Tab-separated table of C-alpha atoms in Angstrom:
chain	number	residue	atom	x	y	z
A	923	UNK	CA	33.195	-88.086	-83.250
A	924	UNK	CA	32.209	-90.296	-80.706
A	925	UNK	CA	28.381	-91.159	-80.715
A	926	UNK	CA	26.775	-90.939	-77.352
A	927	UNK	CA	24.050	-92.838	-75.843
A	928	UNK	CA	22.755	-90.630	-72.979
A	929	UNK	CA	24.659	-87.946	-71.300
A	930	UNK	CA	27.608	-90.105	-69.433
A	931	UNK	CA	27.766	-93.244	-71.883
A	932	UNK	CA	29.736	-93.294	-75.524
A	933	UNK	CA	29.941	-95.984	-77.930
A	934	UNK	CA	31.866	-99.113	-76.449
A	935	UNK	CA	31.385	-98.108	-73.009
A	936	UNK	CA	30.247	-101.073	-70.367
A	937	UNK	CA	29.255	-99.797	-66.987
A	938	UNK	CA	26.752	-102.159	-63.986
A	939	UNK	CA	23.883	-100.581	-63.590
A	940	UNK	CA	24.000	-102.755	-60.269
A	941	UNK	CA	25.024	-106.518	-59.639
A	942	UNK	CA	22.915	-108.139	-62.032
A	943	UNK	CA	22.609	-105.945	-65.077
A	944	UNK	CA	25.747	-105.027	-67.221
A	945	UNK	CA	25.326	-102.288	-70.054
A	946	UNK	CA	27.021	-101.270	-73.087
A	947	UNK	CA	26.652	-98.551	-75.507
A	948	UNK	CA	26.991	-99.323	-78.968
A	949	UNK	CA	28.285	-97.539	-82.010
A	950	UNK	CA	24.446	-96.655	-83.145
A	951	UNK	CA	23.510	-94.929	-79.790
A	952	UNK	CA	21.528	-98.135	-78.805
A	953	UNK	CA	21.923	-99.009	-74.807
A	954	UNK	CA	21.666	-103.070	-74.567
A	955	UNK	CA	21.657	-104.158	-70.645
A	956	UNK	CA	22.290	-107.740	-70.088
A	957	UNK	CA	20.754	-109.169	-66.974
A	958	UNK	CA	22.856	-112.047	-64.932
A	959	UNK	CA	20.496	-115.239	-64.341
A	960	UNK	CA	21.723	-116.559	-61.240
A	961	UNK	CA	21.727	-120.765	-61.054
A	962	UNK	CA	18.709	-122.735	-59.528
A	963	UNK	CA	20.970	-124.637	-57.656
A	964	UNK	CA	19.475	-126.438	-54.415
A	965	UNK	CA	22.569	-126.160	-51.482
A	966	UNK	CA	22.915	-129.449	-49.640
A	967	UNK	CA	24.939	-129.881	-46.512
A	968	UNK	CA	25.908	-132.652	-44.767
A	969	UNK	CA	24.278	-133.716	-41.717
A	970	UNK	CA	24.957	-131.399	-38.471
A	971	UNK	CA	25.657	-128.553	-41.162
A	972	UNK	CA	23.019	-125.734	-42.261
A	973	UNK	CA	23.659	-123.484	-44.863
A	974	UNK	CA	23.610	-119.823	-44.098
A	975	UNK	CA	23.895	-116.884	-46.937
A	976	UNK	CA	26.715	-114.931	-46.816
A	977	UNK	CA	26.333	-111.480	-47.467
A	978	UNK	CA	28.159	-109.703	-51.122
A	979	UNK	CA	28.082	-106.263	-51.781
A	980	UNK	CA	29.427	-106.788	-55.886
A	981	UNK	CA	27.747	-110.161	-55.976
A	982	UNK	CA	24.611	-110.816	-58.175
A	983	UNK	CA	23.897	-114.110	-56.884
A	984	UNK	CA	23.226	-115.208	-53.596
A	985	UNK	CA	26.491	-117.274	-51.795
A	986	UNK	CA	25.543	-119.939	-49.423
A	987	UNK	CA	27.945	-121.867	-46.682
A	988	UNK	CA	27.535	-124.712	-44.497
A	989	UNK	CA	28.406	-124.182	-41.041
A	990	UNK	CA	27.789	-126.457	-38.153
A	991	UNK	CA	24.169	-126.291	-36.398
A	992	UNK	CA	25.978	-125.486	-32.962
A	993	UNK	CA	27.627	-122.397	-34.262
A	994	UNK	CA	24.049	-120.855	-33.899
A	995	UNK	CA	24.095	-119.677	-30.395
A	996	UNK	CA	20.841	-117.632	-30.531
A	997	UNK	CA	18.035	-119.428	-29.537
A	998	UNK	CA	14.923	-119.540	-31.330
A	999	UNK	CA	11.605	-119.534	-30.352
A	1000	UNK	CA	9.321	-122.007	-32.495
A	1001	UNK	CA	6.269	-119.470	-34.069
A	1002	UNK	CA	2.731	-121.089	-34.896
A	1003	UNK	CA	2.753	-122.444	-38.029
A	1004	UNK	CA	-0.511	-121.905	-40.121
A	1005	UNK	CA	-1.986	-125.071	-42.644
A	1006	UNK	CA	-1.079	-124.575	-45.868
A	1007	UNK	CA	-3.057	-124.978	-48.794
A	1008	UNK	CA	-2.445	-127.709	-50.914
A	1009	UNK	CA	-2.857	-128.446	-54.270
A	1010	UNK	CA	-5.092	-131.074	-55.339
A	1011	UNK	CA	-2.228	-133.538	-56.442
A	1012	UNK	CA	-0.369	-132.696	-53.019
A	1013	UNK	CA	-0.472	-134.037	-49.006
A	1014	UNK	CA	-0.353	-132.208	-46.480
A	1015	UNK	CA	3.688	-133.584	-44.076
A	1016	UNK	CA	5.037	-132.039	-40.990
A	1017	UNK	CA	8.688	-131.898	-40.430
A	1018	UNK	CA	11.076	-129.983	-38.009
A	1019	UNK	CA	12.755	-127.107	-39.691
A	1020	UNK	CA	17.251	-126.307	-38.739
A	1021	UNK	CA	16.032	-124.733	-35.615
A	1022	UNK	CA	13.701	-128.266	-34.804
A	1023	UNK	CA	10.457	-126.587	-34.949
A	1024	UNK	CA	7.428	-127.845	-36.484
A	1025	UNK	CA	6.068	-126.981	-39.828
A	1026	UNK	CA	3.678	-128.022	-42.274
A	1027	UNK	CA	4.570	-128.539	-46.059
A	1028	UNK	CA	2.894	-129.682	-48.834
A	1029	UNK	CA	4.558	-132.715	-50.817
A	1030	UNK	CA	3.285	-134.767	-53.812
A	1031	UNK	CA	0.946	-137.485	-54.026
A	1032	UNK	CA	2.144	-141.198	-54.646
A	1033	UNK	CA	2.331	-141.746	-58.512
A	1034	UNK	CA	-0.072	-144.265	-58.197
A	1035	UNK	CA	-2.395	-141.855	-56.038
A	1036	UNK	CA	-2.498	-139.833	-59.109
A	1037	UNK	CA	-5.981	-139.564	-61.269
A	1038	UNK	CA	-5.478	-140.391	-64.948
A	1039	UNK	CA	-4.958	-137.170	-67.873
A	1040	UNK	CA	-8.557	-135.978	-68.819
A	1041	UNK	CA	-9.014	-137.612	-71.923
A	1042	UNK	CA	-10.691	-135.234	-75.084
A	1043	UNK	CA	-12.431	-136.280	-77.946
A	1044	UNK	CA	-9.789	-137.322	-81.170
A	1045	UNK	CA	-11.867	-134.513	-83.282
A	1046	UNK	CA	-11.796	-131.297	-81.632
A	1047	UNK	CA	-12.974	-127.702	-82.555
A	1048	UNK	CA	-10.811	-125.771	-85.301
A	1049	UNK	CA	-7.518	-124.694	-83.701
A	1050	UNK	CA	-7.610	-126.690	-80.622
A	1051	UNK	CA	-4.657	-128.609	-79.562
A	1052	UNK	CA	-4.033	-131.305	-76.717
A	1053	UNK	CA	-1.061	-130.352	-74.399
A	1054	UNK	CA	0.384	-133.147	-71.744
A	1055	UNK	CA	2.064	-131.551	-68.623
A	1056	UNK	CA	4.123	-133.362	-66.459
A	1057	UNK	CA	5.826	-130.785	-64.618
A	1058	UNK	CA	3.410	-131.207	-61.345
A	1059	UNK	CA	2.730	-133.518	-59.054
A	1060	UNK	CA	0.397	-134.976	-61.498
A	1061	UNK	CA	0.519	-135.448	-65.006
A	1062	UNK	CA	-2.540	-133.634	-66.800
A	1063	UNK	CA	-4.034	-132.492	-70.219
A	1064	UNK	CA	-5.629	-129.508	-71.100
A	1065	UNK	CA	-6.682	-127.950	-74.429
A	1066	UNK	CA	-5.021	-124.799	-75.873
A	1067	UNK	CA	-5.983	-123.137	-78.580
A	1068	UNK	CA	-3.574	-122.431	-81.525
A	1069	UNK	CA	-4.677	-120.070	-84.087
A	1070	UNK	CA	-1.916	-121.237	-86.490
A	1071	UNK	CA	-4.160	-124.788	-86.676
A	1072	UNK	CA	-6.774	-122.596	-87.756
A	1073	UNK	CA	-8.302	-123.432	-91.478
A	1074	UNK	CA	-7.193	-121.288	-93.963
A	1075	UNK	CA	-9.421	-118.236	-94.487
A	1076	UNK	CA	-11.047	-118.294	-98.179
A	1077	UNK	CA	-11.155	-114.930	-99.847
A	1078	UNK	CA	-13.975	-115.509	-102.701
A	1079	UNK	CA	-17.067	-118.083	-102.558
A	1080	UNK	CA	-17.542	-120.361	-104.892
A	1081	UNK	CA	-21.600	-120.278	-105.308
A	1082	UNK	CA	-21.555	-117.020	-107.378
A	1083	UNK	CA	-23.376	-114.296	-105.859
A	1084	UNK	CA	-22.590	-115.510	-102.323
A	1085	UNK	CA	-20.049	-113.190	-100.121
A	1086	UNK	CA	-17.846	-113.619	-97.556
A	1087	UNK	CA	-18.869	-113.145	-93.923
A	1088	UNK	CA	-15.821	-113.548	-91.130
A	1089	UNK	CA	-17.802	-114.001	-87.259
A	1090	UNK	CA	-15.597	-113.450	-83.972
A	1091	UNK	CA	-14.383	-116.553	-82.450
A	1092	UNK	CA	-17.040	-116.985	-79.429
A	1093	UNK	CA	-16.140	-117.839	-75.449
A	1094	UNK	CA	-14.930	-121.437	-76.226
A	1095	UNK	CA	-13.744	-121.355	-79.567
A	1096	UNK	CA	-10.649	-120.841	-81.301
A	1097	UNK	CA	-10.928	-120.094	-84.890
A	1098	UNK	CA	-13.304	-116.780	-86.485
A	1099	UNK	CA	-15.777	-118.244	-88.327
A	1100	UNK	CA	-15.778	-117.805	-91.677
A	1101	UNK	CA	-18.555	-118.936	-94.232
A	1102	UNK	CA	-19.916	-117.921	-97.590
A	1103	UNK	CA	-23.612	-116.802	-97.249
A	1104	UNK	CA	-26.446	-115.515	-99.626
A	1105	UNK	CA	-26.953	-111.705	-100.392
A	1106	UNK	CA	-29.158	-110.522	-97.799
A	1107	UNK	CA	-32.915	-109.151	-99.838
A	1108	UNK	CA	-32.801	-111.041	-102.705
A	1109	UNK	CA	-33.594	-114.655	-104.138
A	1110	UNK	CA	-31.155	-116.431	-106.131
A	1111	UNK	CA	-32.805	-118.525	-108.666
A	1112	UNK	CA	-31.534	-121.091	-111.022
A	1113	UNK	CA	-32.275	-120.724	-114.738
A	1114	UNK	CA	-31.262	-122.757	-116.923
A	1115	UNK	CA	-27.056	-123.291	-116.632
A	1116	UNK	CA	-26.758	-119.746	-115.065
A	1117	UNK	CA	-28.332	-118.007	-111.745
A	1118	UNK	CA	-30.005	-114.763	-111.335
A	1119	UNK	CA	-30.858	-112.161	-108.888
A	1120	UNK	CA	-34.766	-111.482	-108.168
A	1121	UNK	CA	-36.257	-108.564	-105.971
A	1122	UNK	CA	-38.558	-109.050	-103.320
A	1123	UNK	CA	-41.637	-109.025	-104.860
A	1124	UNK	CA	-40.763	-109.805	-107.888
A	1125	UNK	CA	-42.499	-112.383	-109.997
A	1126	UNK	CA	-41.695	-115.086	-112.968
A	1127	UNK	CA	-43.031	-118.322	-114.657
A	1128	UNK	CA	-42.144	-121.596	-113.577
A	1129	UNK	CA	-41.647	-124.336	-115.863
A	1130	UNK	CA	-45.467	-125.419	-115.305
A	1131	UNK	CA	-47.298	-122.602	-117.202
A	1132	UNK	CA	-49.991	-122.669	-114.407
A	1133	UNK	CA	-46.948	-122.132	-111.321
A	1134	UNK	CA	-45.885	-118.654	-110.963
A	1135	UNK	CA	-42.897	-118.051	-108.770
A	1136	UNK	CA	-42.387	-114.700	-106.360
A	1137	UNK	CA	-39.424	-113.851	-104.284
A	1138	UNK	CA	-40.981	-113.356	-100.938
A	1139	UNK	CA	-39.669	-112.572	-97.134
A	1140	UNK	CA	-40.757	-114.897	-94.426
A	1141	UNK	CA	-41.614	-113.516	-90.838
A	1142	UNK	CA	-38.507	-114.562	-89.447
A	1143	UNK	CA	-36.690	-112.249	-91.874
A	1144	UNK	CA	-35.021	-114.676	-94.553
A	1145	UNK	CA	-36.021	-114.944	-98.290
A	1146	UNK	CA	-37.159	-117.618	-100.058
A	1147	UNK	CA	-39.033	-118.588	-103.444
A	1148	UNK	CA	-42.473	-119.014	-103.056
A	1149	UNK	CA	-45.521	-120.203	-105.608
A	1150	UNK	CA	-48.656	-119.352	-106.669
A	1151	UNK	CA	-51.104	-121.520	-108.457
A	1152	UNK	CA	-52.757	-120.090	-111.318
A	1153	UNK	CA	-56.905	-121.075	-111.636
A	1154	UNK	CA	-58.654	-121.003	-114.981
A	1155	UNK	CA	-62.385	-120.944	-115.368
A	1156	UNK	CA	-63.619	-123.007	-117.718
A	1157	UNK	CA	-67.110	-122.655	-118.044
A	1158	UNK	CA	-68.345	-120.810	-121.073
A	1159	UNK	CA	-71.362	-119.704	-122.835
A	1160	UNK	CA	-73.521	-122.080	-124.713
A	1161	UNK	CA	-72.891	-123.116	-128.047
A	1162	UNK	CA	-68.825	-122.751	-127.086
A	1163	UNK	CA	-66.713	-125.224	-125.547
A	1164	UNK	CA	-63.512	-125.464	-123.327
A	1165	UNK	CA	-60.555	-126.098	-125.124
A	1166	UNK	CA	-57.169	-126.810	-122.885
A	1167	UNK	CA	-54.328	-125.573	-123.954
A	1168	UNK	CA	-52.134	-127.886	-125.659
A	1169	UNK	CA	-48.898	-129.950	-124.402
A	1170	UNK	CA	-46.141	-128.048	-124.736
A	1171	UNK	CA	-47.697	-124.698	-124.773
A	1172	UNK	CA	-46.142	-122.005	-122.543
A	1173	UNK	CA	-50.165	-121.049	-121.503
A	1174	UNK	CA	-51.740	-122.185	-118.237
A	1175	UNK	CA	-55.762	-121.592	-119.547
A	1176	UNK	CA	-57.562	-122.814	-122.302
A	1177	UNK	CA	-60.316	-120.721	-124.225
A	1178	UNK	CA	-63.811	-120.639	-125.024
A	1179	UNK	CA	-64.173	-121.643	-128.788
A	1180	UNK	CA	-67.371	-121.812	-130.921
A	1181	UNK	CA	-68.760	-125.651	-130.673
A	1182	UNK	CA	-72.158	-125.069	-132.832
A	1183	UNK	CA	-73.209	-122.839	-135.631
A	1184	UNK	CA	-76.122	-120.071	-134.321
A	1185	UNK	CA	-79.355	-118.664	-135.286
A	1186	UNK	CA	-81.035	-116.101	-133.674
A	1187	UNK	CA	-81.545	-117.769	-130.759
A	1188	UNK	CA	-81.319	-121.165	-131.936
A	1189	UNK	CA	-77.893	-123.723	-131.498
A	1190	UNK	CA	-76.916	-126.189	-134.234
A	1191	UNK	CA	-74.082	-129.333	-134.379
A	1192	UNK	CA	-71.707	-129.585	-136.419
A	1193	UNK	CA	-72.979	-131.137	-139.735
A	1194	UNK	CA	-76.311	-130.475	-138.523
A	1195	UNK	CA	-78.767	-130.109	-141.427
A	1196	UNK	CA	-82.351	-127.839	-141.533
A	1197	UNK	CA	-84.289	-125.906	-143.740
A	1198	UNK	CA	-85.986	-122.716	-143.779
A	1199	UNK	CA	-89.768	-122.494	-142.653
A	1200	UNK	CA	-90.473	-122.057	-146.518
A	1201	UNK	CA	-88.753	-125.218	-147.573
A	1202	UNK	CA	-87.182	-123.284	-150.448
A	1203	UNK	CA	-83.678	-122.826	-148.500
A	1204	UNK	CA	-81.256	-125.643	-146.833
A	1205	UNK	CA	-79.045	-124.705	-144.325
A	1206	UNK	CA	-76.029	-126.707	-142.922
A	1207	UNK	CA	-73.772	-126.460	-140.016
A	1208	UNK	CA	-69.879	-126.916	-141.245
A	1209	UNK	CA	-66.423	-125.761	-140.077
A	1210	UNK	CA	-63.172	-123.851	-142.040
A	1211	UNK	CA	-60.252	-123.340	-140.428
A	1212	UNK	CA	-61.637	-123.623	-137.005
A	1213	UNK	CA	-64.545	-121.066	-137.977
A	1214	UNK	CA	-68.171	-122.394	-137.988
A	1215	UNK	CA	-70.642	-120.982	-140.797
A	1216	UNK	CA	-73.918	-121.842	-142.131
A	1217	UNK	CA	-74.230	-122.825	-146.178
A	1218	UNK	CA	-77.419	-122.319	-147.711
A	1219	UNK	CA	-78.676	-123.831	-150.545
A	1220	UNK	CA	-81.436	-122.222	-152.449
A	1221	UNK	CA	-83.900	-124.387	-154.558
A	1222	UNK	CA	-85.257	-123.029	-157.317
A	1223	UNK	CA	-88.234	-123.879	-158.665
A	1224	UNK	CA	-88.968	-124.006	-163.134
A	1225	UNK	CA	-91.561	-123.064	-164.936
A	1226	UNK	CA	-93.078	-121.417	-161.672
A	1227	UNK	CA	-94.092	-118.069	-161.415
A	1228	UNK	CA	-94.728	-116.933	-158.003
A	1229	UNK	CA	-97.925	-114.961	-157.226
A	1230	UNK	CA	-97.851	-112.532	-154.519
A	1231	UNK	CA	-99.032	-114.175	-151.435
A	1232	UNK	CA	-98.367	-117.292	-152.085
A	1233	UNK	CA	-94.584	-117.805	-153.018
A	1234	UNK	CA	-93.393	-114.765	-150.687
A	1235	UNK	CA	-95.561	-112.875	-147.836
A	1236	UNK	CA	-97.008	-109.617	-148.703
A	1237	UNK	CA	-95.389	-108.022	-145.523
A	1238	UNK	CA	-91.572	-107.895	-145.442
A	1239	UNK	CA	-89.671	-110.899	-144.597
A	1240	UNK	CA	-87.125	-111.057	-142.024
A	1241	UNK	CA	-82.945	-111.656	-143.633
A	1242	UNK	CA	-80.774	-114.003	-142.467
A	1243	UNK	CA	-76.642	-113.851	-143.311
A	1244	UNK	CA	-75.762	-117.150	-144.995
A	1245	UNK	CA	-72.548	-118.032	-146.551
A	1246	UNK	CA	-73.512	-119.565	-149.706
A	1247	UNK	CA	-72.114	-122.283	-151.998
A	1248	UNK	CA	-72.285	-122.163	-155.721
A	1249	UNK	CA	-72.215	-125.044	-158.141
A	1250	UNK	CA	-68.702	-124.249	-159.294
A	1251	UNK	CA	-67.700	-124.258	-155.368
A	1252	UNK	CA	-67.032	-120.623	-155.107
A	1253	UNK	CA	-68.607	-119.643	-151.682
A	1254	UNK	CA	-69.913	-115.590	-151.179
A	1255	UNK	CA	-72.282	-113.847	-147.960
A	1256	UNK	CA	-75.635	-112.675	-148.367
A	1257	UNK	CA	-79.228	-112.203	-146.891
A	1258	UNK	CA	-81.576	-114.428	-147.527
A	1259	UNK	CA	-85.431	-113.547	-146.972
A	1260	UNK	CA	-86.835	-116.357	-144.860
A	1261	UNK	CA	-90.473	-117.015	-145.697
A	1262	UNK	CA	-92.855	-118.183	-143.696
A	1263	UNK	CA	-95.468	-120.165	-145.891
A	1264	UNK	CA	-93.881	-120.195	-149.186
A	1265	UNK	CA	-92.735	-123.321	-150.708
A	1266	UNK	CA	-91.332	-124.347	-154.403
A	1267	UNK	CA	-93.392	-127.270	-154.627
A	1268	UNK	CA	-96.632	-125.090	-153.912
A	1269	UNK	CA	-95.658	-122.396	-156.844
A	1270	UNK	CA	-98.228	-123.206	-159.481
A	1271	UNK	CA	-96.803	-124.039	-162.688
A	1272	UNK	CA	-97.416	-121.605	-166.182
């Protein structure tokens, strides 16, 4: 069965649709016209000869013959002829048409009339190419953008945590733009061989103890690292002392430590030496282990037996919490009465 391709055409059919287009139908339905291109030829006659078209019915193309000027019997009547408009590479001529009337034409500039090709700069903008046309009067240059010059589009950035962003090409470019960019909202922040993400807001310690670090927003909307210097205060009560931290140590402040041993109300150096109003007790400052006490060291007196009144106070005496030292160098706490007006070497003897 014969396959048709409309309702008059089957397959190997060839029909003229008119002069210039011849059709066939092929095997698959398909209709393929084929249009005749007629030659740019220019027809030149002698002189005294002007070429006339001669009219075709089946012809496509147009047929031209050169008859003799005189065989034109009708005579023509010259019309106004307008200006023309030239192009910038063209002069305007004047010259008498087959029926000797006046017209204007265009025609190109000398060669050496010509300007030179616009010249563009040896880099240009992604995509951009130079092309040189010489078809005109004038030989010129223009730029036209080729998107196959364009760079190659990367799929995956190499900073981690930055993504790919892709930007219309703008009025004067060629090629999108393309870029890798930070995550918008967040800080990314080096740490050690590796990066990490940090919130707005969020804070961390710099390598100086005393710097700490806060992802912040600025008012024009980006993010950036900002720091915040840490103040100590160093004054402390008396009898203690301000002790820096020390190099190397992942604190910023210092701390008050005890600088002198303390009684009641009164302050003592280290090694500082004093006894009690009695004379029968000696007190010194010293330091363990960074901890300041007070030994006491009781004298005793022989062969003395105290009367009351004389080697203690009839009313009770106030206690004071000594650490004491024994001859064998053990060392134990306890309360020792001061006295006021007592002292060994006033104890009569028995």
């Amino acid at each position: 069965m014969c396959q048709a391709c409309d309702d008059d055409h089957f397959a190997g059919d060839i029909w003229y649709k008119d002069a210039c287009n011849r059709c066939e139908c092929f095997a698959d339905g398909k209709i393929i016209c084929t249009k005749t291109e007629c030659p740019a030829e220019e027809v030149v006659c002698n002189r005294g000869f002007r070429a006339i078209e001669m009219p075709t019915v089946d012809s496509c193309c147009k047929k031209f013959v050169c008859v003799p000027e005189e065989i034109e019997l009708v005579q023509h009547e010259c019309p106004d002829t307008p200006l023309p408009k030239c192009g910038e590479d063209q002069v305007k001529k004047i010259e008498k048409d087959i029926n000797n009337c006046t017209k204007f034409i265009c025609e190109c500039k000398p060669a050496d009339d010509c300007p030179p090709p616009e010249e563009f700069p040896q880099k240009l903008l992604p995509g951009f190419r130079v092309v040189k046309d010489s078809s005109g009067c004038c030989p010129t240059s223009r730029l036209e953008c080729d998107r196959s010059l364009c760079p190659p589009k990367i799929s995956k950035c190499q900073e981690e945590f930055f993504e790919v962003t892709e930007t219309p090409a703008k009025e004067g470019e060629c090629c999108d733009v393309v870029r890798c960019e930070e995550p918008k909202g967040v800080c990314i922040v080096t740490e050690g061989a590796s990066s990490v993400l940090k919130k707005i807001g969020e804070k961390w310690k710099s390598s100086d103890p005393c710097l700490n670090l806060i992802c912040s927003i600025t008012p024009s909307g980006s993010v950036t690292v900002s720091a915040e210097k840490e103040t100590c205060d160093d004054q402390c009560k008396i009898g203690y002392k301000y002790l820096s931290p020390t190099f190397g140590s992942d604190k910023c402040c210092g701390q008050c430590v005890q600088s002198h041993c303390k009684v009641e109300d009164e302050f003592y150096d280290l090694g500082a030496e004093w006894k009690s109003p009695d004379n029968c007790t000696n007190f010194r400052c010293e330091m363990k282990d960074d901890q300041f006490y007070i030994v006491a060291e009781q004298e005793s007196c022989p062969n003395a037996t105290p009367t009351h009144g004389q080697c203690r106070n009839l009313s009770p005496l106030p206690l004071l919490d000594v650490l004491l030292t024994c001859s064998d160098g053990h060392k134990y706490s306890t309360k020792v009465p001061i006295p006021k007006t007592c002292d060994c070497s006033q104890c009569p003897a028995l």
